[in-house]
Amino acid sequence: MTVRGLELVMELHIETRQITSSVVGLGNFMLLTEIWLMIGRLRWLGHVQRKTGGRYPKKALNGQPGGRRRMGRPRMRWLDDVGEDLRTIGVRRWRRKAESRDDWKTLIREAKVLTGP
């Protein structure tokens, strides 16, 4: 992203066109924010997966809505985003791991180490 892009997104007003350390630090902040969101998604996924089958969040997670889709590219679903996070940290068979709370906590700790703080 360019400096001008950072100005627009973060609502900054930089007088000079030089990249300052504070603007460069925003890139790290954005990376940390993405990692923080990924860890939150993984924690929520494990929480919902451990719920009993009749609970609404679990039904929504495992459900397949009926009907026809609109034309064009399908919208990005939450589970697609979480699947990308799981592939990033190299997790397979996540449903089995999520059933064990201790295993899932270990996985979250490893994800924090692999991706950052």
mmCIF file of N, CA and C in Angstrom, residues 14-78:
data_model
loop_
_atom_site.group_PDB
_atom_site.id
_atom_site.type_symbol
_atom_site.label_atom_id
_atom_site.label_comp_id
_atom_site.label_asym_id
_atom_site.label_seq_id
_atom_site.Cartn_x
_atom_site.Cartn_y
_atom_site.Cartn_z
ATOM 1 N N ILE A 14 -0.408 13.592 6.486
ATOM 2 C CA ILE A 14 1.045 13.692 6.486
ATOM 3 C C ILE A 14 1.429 14.900 5.651
ATOM 4 N N GLU A 15 2.145 15.819 6.259
ATOM 5 C CA GLU A 15 2.522 17.045 5.572
ATOM 6 C C GLU A 15 3.558 16.779 4.490
ATOM 7 N N THR A 16 4.536 15.961 4.796
ATOM 8 C CA THR A 16 5.582 15.674 3.818
ATOM 9 C C THR A 16 5.277 14.357 3.133
ATOM 10 N N ARG A 17 5.900 14.142 2.013
ATOM 11 C CA ARG A 17 5.698 12.911 1.260
ATOM 12 C C ARG A 17 6.733 11.848 1.613
ATOM 13 N N GLN A 18 7.469 12.070 2.670
ATOM 14 C CA GLN A 18 8.452 11.072 3.082
ATOM 15 C C GLN A 18 7.768 10.047 3.978
ATOM 16 N N ILE A 19 8.215 8.806 3.850
ATOM 17 C CA ILE A 19 7.665 7.760 4.707
ATOM 18 C C ILE A 19 8.306 7.903 6.081
ATOM 19 N N THR A 20 7.501 8.164 7.065
ATOM 20 C CA THR A 20 8.021 8.316 8.418
ATOM 21 C C THR A 20 7.944 6.985 9.145
ATOM 22 N N SER A 21 8.620 6.901 10.257
ATOM 23 C CA SER A 21 8.615 5.650 11.011
ATOM 24 C C SER A 21 7.225 5.322 11.530
ATOM 25 N N SER A 22 6.415 6.344 11.801
ATOM 26 C CA SER A 22 5.068 6.062 12.297
ATOM 27 C C SER A 22 4.208 5.420 11.213
ATOM 28 N N VAL A 23 4.385 5.836 9.969
ATOM 29 C CA VAL A 23 3.616 5.243 8.883
ATOM 30 C C VAL A 23 4.104 3.830 8.607
ATOM 31 N N VAL A 24 5.397 3.611 8.642
ATOM 32 C CA VAL A 24 5.923 2.261 8.456
ATOM 33 C C VAL A 24 5.437 1.369 9.582
ATOM 34 N N GLY A 25 5.342 1.905 10.788
ATOM 35 C CA GLY A 25 4.825 1.148 11.920
ATOM 36 C C GLY A 25 3.373 0.740 11.739
ATOM 37 N N LEU A 26 2.613 1.494 10.945
ATOM 38 C CA LEU A 26 1.226 1.131 10.685
ATOM 39 C C LEU A 26 1.133 -0.189 9.940
ATOM 40 N N GLY A 27 2.104 -0.471 9.084
ATOM 41 C CA GLY A 27 2.115 -1.758 8.395
ATOM 42 C C GLY A 27 2.225 -2.896 9.386
ATOM 43 N N ASN A 28 3.076 -2.731 10.390
ATOM 44 C CA ASN A 28 3.188 -3.747 11.427
ATOM 45 C C ASN A 28 1.904 -3.841 12.236
ATOM 46 N N PHE A 29 1.274 -2.702 12.503
ATOM 47 C CA PHE A 29 0.015 -2.693 13.237
ATOM 48 C C PHE A 29 -1.055 -3.456 12.468
ATOM 49 N N MET A 30 -1.099 -3.244 11.143
ATOM 50 C CA MET A 30 -2.087 -3.934 10.330
ATOM 51 C C MET A 30 -1.832 -5.433 10.340
ATOM 52 N N LEU A 31 -0.570 -5.840 10.291
ATOM 53 C CA LEU A 31 -0.233 -7.255 10.351
ATOM 54 C C LEU A 31 -0.644 -7.840 11.698
ATOM 55 N N LEU A 32 -0.371 -7.127 12.779
ATOM 56 C CA LEU A 32 -0.759 -7.599 14.106
ATOM 57 C C LEU A 32 -2.275 -7.705 14.231
ATOM 58 N N THR A 33 -2.985 -6.782 13.615
ATOM 59 C CA THR A 33 -4.444 -6.826 13.648
ATOM 60 C C THR A 33 -4.955 -8.055 12.919
ATOM 61 N N GLU A 34 -4.381 -8.375 11.771
ATOM 62 C CA GLU A 34 -4.788 -9.571 11.037
ATOM 63 C C GLU A 34 -4.526 -10.829 11.854
ATOM 64 N N ILE A 35 -3.388 -10.893 12.528
ATOM 65 C CA ILE A 35 -3.065 -12.052 13.363
ATOM 66 C C ILE A 35 -4.048 -12.150 14.522
ATOM 67 N N TRP A 36 -4.346 -11.018 15.137
ATOM 68 C CA TRP A 36 -5.287 -10.993 16.250
ATOM 69 C C TRP A 36 -6.662 -11.493 15.804
ATOM 70 N N LEU A 37 -7.104 -11.074 14.624
ATOM 71 C CA LEU A 37 -8.390 -11.529 14.099
ATOM 72 C C LEU A 37 -8.366 -13.018 13.794
ATOM 73 N N MET A 38 -7.256 -13.516 13.238
ATOM 74 C CA MET A 38 -7.142 -14.937 12.927
ATOM 75 C C MET A 38 -7.243 -15.772 14.203
ATOM 76 N N ILE A 39 -6.535 -15.370 15.249
ATOM 77 C CA ILE A 39 -6.572 -16.108 16.507
ATOM 78 C C ILE A 39 -7.987 -16.096 17.086
ATOM 79 N N GLY A 40 -8.661 -14.964 16.996
ATOM 80 C CA GLY A 40 -10.043 -14.880 17.476
ATOM 81 C C GLY A 40 -10.976 -15.798 16.708
ATOM 82 N N ARG A 41 -10.813 -15.856 15.380
ATOM 83 C CA ARG A 41 -11.645 -16.754 14.572
ATOM 84 C C ARG A 41 -11.404 -18.205 14.955
ATOM 85 N N LEU A 42 -10.139 -18.573 15.162
ATOM 86 C CA LEU A 42 -9.820 -19.954 15.524
ATOM 87 C C LEU A 42 -10.372 -20.307 16.904
ATOM 88 N N ARG A 43 -10.272 -19.379 17.852
ATOM 89 C CA ARG A 43 -10.818 -19.640 19.186
ATOM 90 C C ARG A 43 -12.329 -19.853 19.109
ATOM 91 N N TRP A 44 -13.017 -19.003 18.337
ATOM 92 C CA TRP A 44 -14.468 -19.118 18.212
ATOM 93 C C TRP A 44 -14.843 -20.423 17.506
ATOM 94 N N LEU A 45 -14.085 -20.814 16.511
ATOM 95 C CA LEU A 45 -14.357 -22.059 15.794
ATOM 96 C C LEU A 45 -14.296 -23.249 16.744
ATOM 97 N N GLY A 46 -13.265 -23.320 17.571
ATOM 98 C CA GLY A 46 -13.159 -24.408 18.538
ATOM 99 C C GLY A 46 -14.302 -24.390 19.532
ATOM 100 N N HIS A 47 -14.686 -23.210 19.977
ATOM 101 C CA HIS A 47 -15.784 -23.063 20.935
ATOM 102 C C HIS A 47 -17.090 -23.587 20.338
ATOM 103 N N VAL A 48 -17.390 -23.196 19.124
ATOM 104 C CA VAL A 48 -18.642 -23.609 18.490
ATOM 105 C C VAL A 48 -18.610 -25.099 18.163
ATOM 106 N N GLN A 49 -17.487 -25.623 17.737
ATOM 107 C CA GLN A 49 -17.389 -27.034 17.379
ATOM 108 C C GLN A 49 -17.636 -27.932 18.591
ATOM 109 N N ARG A 50 -17.280 -27.480 19.782
ATOM 110 C CA ARG A 50 -17.481 -28.288 20.984
ATOM 111 C C ARG A 50 -18.916 -28.236 21.506
ATOM 112 N N LYS A 51 -19.745 -27.365 20.982
ATOM 113 C CA LYS A 51 -21.139 -27.280 21.431
ATOM 114 C C LYS A 51 -21.901 -28.536 21.017
ATOM 115 N N THR A 52 -23.019 -28.790 21.700
ATOM 116 C CA THR A 52 -23.853 -29.933 21.329
ATOM 117 C C THR A 52 -24.525 -29.653 19.991
ATOM 118 N N GLY A 53 -24.984 -30.710 19.344
ATOM 119 C CA GLY A 53 -25.496 -30.605 17.982
ATOM 120 C C GLY A 53 -26.731 -29.752 17.796
ATOM 121 N N GLY A 54 -27.565 -29.603 18.833
ATOM 122 C CA GLY A 54 -28.808 -28.868 18.680
ATOM 123 C C GLY A 54 -28.693 -27.366 18.845
ATOM 124 N N ARG A 55 -27.535 -26.862 19.194
ATOM 125 C CA ARG A 55 -27.363 -25.430 19.433
ATOM 126 C C ARG A 55 -27.288 -24.685 18.099
ATOM 127 N N TYR A 56 -27.852 -23.476 18.066
ATOM 128 C CA TYR A 56 -27.928 -22.716 16.819
ATOM 129 C C TYR A 56 -26.571 -22.363 16.208
ATOM 130 N N PRO A 57 -25.576 -21.961 16.992
ATOM 131 C CA PRO A 57 -24.286 -21.668 16.351
ATOM 132 C C PRO A 57 -23.687 -22.885 15.643
ATOM 133 N N LYS A 58 -23.844 -24.069 16.237
ATOM 134 C CA LYS A 58 -23.308 -25.274 15.603
ATOM 135 C C LYS A 58 -24.120 -25.625 14.358
ATOM 136 N N LYS A 59 -25.428 -25.429 14.422
ATOM 137 C CA LYS A 59 -26.253 -25.665 13.236
ATOM 138 C C LYS A 59 -25.833 -24.735 12.100
ATOM 139 N N ALA A 60 -25.556 -23.480 12.441
ATOM 140 C CA ALA A 60 -25.141 -22.510 11.420
ATOM 141 C C ALA A 60 -23.771 -22.865 10.856
ATOM 142 N N LEU A 61 -22.875 -23.375 11.703
ATOM 143 C CA LEU A 61 -21.536 -23.738 11.253
ATOM 144 C C LEU A 61 -21.573 -24.919 10.296
ATOM 145 N N ASN A 62 -22.355 -25.942 10.630
ATOM 146 C CA ASN A 62 -22.367 -27.169 9.839
ATOM 147 C C ASN A 62 -23.504 -27.235 8.832
ATOM 148 N N GLY A 63 -24.410 -26.274 8.854
ATOM 149 C CA GLY A 63 -25.576 -26.319 7.991
ATOM 150 C C GLY A 63 -25.266 -26.004 6.531
ATOM 151 N N GLN A 64 -26.126 -26.508 5.679
ATOM 152 C CA GLN A 64 -26.041 -26.231 4.247
ATOM 153 C C GLN A 64 -27.366 -25.600 3.824
ATOM 154 N N PRO A 65 -27.382 -24.305 3.556
ATOM 155 C CA PRO A 65 -28.648 -23.673 3.173
ATOM 156 C C PRO A 65 -29.120 -24.192 1.821
ATOM 157 N N GLY A 66 -30.410 -24.337 1.708
ATOM 158 C CA GLY A 66 -30.975 -24.805 0.449
ATOM 159 C C GLY A 66 -31.234 -23.648 -0.493
ATOM 160 N N GLY A 67 -31.768 -23.972 -1.643
ATOM 161 C CA GLY A 67 -32.111 -22.930 -2.595
ATOM 162 C C GLY A 67 -31.022 -22.687 -3.620
ATOM 163 N N ARG A 68 -31.301 -21.736 -4.487
ATOM 164 C CA ARG A 68 -30.367 -21.415 -5.555
ATOM 165 C C ARG A 68 -29.530 -20.211 -5.168
ATOM 166 N N ARG A 69 -28.308 -20.203 -5.671
ATOM 167 C CA ARG A 69 -27.428 -19.061 -5.441
ATOM 168 C C ARG A 69 -27.609 -18.043 -6.560
ATOM 169 N N ARG A 70 -27.181 -16.831 -6.279
ATOM 170 C CA ARG A 70 -27.202 -15.797 -7.309
ATOM 171 C C ARG A 70 -26.118 -16.078 -8.335
ATOM 172 N N MET A 71 -26.258 -15.434 -9.476
ATOM 173 C CA MET A 71 -25.240 -15.571 -10.508
ATOM 174 C C MET A 71 -23.965 -14.866 -10.067
ATOM 175 N N GLY A 72 -22.851 -15.301 -10.624
ATOM 176 C CA GLY A 72 -21.579 -14.662 -10.311
ATOM 177 C C GLY A 72 -20.787 -15.451 -9.294
ATOM 178 N N ARG A 73 -19.708 -14.840 -8.867
ATOM 179 C CA ARG A 73 -18.837 -15.495 -7.900
ATOM 180 C C ARG A 73 -19.542 -15.608 -6.547
ATOM 181 N N PRO A 74 -19.443 -16.765 -5.895
ATOM 182 C CA PRO A 74 -20.052 -16.893 -4.568
ATOM 183 C C PRO A 74 -19.376 -15.959 -3.568
ATOM 184 N N ARG A 75 -20.137 -15.469 -2.631
ATOM 185 C CA ARG A 75 -19.585 -14.600 -1.599
ATOM 186 C C ARG A 75 -18.672 -15.400 -0.680
ATOM 187 N N MET A 76 -17.716 -14.702 -0.118
ATOM 188 C CA MET A 76 -16.795 -15.330 0.823
ATOM 189 C C MET A 76 -17.551 -15.639 2.112
ATOM 190 N N ARG A 77 -17.467 -16.879 2.551
ATOM 191 C CA ARG A 77 -18.123 -17.279 3.786
ATOM 192 C C ARG A 77 -17.117 -17.257 4.928
ATOM 193 N N TRP A 78 -17.625 -17.178 6.133
ATOM 194 C CA TRP A 78 -16.768 -17.137 7.311
ATOM 195 C C TRP A 78 -15.926 -18.402 7.396
#
